[in-house]
Coordinates of C-alpha atoms and ligand atoms in Angstrom, one line a residue:
X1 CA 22.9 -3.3 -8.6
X2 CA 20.3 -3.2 -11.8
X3 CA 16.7 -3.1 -11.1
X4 CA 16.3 -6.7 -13.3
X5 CA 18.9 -8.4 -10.8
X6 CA 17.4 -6.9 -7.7
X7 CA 14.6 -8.3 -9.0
X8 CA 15.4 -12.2 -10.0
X9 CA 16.5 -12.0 -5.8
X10 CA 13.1 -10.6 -5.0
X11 CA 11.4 -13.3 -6.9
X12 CA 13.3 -16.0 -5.7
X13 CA 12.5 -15.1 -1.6
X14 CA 8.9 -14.7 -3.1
X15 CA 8.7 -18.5 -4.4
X16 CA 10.0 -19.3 -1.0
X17 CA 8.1 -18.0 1.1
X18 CA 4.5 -18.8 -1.3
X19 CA 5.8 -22.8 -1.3
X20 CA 6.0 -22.2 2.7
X21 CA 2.4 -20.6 2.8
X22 CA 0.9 -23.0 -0.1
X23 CA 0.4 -19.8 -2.4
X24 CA 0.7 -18.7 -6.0
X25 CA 3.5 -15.8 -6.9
X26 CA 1.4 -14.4 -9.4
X27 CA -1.4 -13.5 -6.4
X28 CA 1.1 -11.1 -5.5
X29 CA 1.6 -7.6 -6.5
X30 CA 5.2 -5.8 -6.0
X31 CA 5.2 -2.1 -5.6
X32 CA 8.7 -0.6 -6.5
X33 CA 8.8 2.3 -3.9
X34 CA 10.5 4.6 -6.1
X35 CA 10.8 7.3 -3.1
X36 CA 14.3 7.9 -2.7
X37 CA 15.4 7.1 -6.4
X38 CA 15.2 9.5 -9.8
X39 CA 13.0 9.4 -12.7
X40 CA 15.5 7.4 -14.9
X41 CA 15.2 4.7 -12.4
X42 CA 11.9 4.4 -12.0
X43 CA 12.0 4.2 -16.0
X44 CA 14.2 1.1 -15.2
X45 CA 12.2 -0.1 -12.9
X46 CA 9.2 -0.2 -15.4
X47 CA 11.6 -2.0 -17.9
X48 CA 12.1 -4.5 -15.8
X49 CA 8.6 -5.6 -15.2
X50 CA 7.5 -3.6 -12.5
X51 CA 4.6 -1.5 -13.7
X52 CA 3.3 -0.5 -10.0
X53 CA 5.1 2.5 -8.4
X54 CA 4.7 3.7 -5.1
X55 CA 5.7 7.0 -4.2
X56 CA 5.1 8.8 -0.7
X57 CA 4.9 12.7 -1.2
X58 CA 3.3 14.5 -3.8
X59 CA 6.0 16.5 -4.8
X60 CA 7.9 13.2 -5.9
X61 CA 4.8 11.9 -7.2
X62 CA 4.1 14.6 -9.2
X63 CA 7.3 14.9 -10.9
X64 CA 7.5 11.5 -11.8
X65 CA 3.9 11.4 -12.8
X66 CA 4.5 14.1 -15.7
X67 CA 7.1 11.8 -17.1
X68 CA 6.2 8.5 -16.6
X69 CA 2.2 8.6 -16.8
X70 CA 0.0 6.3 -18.3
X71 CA 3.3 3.9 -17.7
X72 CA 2.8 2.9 -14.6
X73 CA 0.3 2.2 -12.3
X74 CA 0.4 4.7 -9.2
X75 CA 0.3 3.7 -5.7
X76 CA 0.4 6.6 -3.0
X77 CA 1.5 5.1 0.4
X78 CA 2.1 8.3 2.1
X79 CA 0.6 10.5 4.5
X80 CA -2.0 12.4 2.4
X81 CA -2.7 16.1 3.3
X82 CA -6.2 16.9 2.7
X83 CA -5.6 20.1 1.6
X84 CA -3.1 18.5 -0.9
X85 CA -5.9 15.6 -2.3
X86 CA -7.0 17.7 -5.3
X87 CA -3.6 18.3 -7.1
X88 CA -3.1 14.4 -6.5
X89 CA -6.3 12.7 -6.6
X90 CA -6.9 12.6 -10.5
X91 CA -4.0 11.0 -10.8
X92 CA -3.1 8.0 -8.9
X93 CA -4.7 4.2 -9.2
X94 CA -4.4 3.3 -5.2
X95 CA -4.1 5.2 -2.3
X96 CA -2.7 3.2 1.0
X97 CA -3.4 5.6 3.5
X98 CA -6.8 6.5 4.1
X99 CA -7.1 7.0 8.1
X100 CA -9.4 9.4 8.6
X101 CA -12.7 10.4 8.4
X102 CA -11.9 14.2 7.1
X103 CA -9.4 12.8 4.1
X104 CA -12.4 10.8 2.6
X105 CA -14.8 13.5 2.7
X106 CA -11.9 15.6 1.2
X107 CA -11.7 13.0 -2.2
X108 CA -15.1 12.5 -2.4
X109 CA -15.2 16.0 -3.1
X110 CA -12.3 16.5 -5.0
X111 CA -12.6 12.8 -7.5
X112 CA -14.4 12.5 -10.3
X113 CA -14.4 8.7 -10.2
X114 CA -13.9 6.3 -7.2
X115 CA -10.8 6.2 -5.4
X116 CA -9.4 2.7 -4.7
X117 CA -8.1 3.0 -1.1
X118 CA -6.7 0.8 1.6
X119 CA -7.2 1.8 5.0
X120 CA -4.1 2.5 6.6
X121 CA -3.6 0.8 10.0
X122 CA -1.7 1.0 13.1
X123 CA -1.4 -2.8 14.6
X124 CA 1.7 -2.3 16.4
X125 CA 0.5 0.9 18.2
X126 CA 3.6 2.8 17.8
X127 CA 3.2 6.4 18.4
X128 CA 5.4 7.6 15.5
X129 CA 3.1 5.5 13.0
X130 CA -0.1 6.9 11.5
X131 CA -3.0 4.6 10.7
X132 CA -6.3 3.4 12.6
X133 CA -6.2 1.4 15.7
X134 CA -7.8 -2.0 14.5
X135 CA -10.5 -1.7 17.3
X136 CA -11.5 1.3 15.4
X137 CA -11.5 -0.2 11.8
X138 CA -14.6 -1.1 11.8
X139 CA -16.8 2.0 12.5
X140 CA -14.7 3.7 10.4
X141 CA -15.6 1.6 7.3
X142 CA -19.4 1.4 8.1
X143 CA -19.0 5.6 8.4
X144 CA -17.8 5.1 4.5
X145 CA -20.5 3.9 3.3
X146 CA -22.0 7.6 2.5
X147 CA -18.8 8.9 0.6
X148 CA -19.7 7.4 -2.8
X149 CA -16.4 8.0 -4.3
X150 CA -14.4 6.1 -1.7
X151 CA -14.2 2.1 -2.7
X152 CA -12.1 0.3 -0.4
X153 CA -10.1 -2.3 -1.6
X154 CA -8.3 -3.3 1.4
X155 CA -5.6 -2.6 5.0
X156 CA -2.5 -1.5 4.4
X157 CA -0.1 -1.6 7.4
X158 CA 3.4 -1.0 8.6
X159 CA 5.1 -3.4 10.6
X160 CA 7.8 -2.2 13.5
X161 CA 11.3 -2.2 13.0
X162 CA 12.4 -4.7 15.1
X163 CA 15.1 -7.8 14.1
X164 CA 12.2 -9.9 16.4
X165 CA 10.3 -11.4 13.7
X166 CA 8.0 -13.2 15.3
X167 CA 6.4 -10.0 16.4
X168 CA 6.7 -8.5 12.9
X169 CA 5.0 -12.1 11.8
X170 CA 2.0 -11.0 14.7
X171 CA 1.3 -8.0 12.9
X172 CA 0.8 -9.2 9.6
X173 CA -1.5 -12.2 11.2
X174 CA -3.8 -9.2 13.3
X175 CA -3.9 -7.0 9.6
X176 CA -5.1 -10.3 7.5
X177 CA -7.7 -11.4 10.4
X178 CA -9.3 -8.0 10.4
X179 CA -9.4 -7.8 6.4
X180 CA -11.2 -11.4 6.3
X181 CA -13.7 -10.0 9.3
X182 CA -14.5 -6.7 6.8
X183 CA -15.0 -8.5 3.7
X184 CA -17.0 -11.2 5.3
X185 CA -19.3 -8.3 5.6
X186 CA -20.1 -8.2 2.0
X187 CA -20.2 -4.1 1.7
X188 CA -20.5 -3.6 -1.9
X189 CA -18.5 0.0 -0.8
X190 CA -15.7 -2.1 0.9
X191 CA -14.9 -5.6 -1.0
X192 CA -11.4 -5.4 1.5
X193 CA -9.9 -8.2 -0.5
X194 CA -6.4 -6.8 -0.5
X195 CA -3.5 -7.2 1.5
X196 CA -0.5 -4.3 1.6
X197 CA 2.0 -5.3 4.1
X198 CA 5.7 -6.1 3.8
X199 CA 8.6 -3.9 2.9
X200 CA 12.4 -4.4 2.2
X201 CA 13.0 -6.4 5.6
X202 CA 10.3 -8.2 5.8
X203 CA 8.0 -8.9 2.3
X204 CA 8.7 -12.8 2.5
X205 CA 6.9 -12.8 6.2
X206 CA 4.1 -10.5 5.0
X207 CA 3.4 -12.9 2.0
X208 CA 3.9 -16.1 4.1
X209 CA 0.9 -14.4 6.1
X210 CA -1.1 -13.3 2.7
X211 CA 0.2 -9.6 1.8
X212 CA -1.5 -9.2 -2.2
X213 CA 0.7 -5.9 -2.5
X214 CA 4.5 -5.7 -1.0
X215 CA 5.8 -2.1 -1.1
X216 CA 9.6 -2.6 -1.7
X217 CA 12.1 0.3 -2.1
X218 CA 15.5 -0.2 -1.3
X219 CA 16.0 -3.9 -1.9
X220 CA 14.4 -3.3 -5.4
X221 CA 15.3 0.2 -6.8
X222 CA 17.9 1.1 -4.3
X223 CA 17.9 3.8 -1.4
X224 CA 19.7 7.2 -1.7
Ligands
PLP301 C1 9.4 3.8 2.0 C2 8.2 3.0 2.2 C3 8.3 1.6 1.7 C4 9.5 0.9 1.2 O1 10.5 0.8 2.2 P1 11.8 -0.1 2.0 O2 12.1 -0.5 3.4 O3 12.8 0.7 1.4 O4 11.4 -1.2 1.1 C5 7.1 0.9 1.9 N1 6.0 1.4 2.4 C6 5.9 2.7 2.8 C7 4.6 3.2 3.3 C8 7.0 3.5 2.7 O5 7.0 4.8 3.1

């Protein structure tokens, strides 16, 4: 299937699931996880409307970057090496996956202008997942305060992958409760407003629970 009719499908579950939740599509900002795919479709991706790429090693990034550029805007939602920051850091708008203390030190050294992150967390406390535990999300934050460069924008989370859906649903709920509980406290360093949750299998819960950013690959721009 084309990008553009991947899409119209996309949009569709979107207005569903924002006339279940009582919120407005355009709050909503879909990521086409161009991961598994080549640089000619992420070109079609961007001709059909999606101008946010997300890409999850820097090799792929990187290769795509040099062609595509100033095109998109560049989400990185993988793990980040921090001896690998520097040859990325210049060059992408959002990173999902800050988790750890070392990494932020790492860009604040290596950026010349602030680094819009999301802290990356791990609600469902699977082993194989990286992220924070949320009990530790908070310290972690207030320790960010003396890395100028670092502006936190918001969680980023991945949910299990499990057919139950009310326990993907539980996850999303425990992400968008902590994110309200950091912004209420007004760090100018950490505004937290955003949401990233919700992938191919289960975007229209994550928005039904108030994802801003769904990071969809194979639904959108197709697997391998
Ligand atoms: C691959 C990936 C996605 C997209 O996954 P799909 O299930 O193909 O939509 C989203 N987020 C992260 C962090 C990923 O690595």
């Amino acid at each position: 299937m084309d990008v553009a009719s991947n899409l119209i499908e996309i949009q569709e579950n979107m207005k569903l699931a924002c006339e279940k939740s009582n919120r407005k599509i355009d709050e909503i900002t879909v990521i086409g996880v161009t991961k598994y795919v080549t640089i000619e479709r992420a070109e079609e991706t961007i001709d059909a409307g999606i101008k946010n790429l997300g890409e999850n090693r820097n090799e792929g990034f990187l290769e795509k970057h040099k062609e595509i550029g100033q095109n998109a805007i560049w989400h990185f939602i993988g793990t980040l090496q921090t001896r690998k920051v520097k040859d990325i850091i210049q060059k992408i708008d959002y990173l999902h996956s800050l988790d750890r203390l070392s990494l932020a030190k790492e860009i604040n050294k290596r950026s010349e202008k602030p680094v819009n992150c999301f802290v990356q967390v791990n609600v469902s406390g699977e082993e194989s997942k990286h992220g924070l535990a949320p009990e530790n999300v908070f310290d972690f934050i207030k320790e960010i305060e003396k890395y100028e460069k670092i502006r936190i924008v918001g969680l980023m989370t991945m949910a299990p992958h499990i057919e139950d859906r009310d326990e993907i649903r539980k996850v999303f709920k425990r992400l968008a409760e902590l994110r309200e509980q950091i912004s209420q406290k007004n760090y100018s360093y950490a505004p937290c407003q955003f949401l990233s949750m919700g992938m191919s299998n289960d975007y229209d819960i994550a928005i039904e629970e108030g994802a801003t950013h769904i990071r969809i690959g194979s639904k959108l721009v197709g697997s391998l």
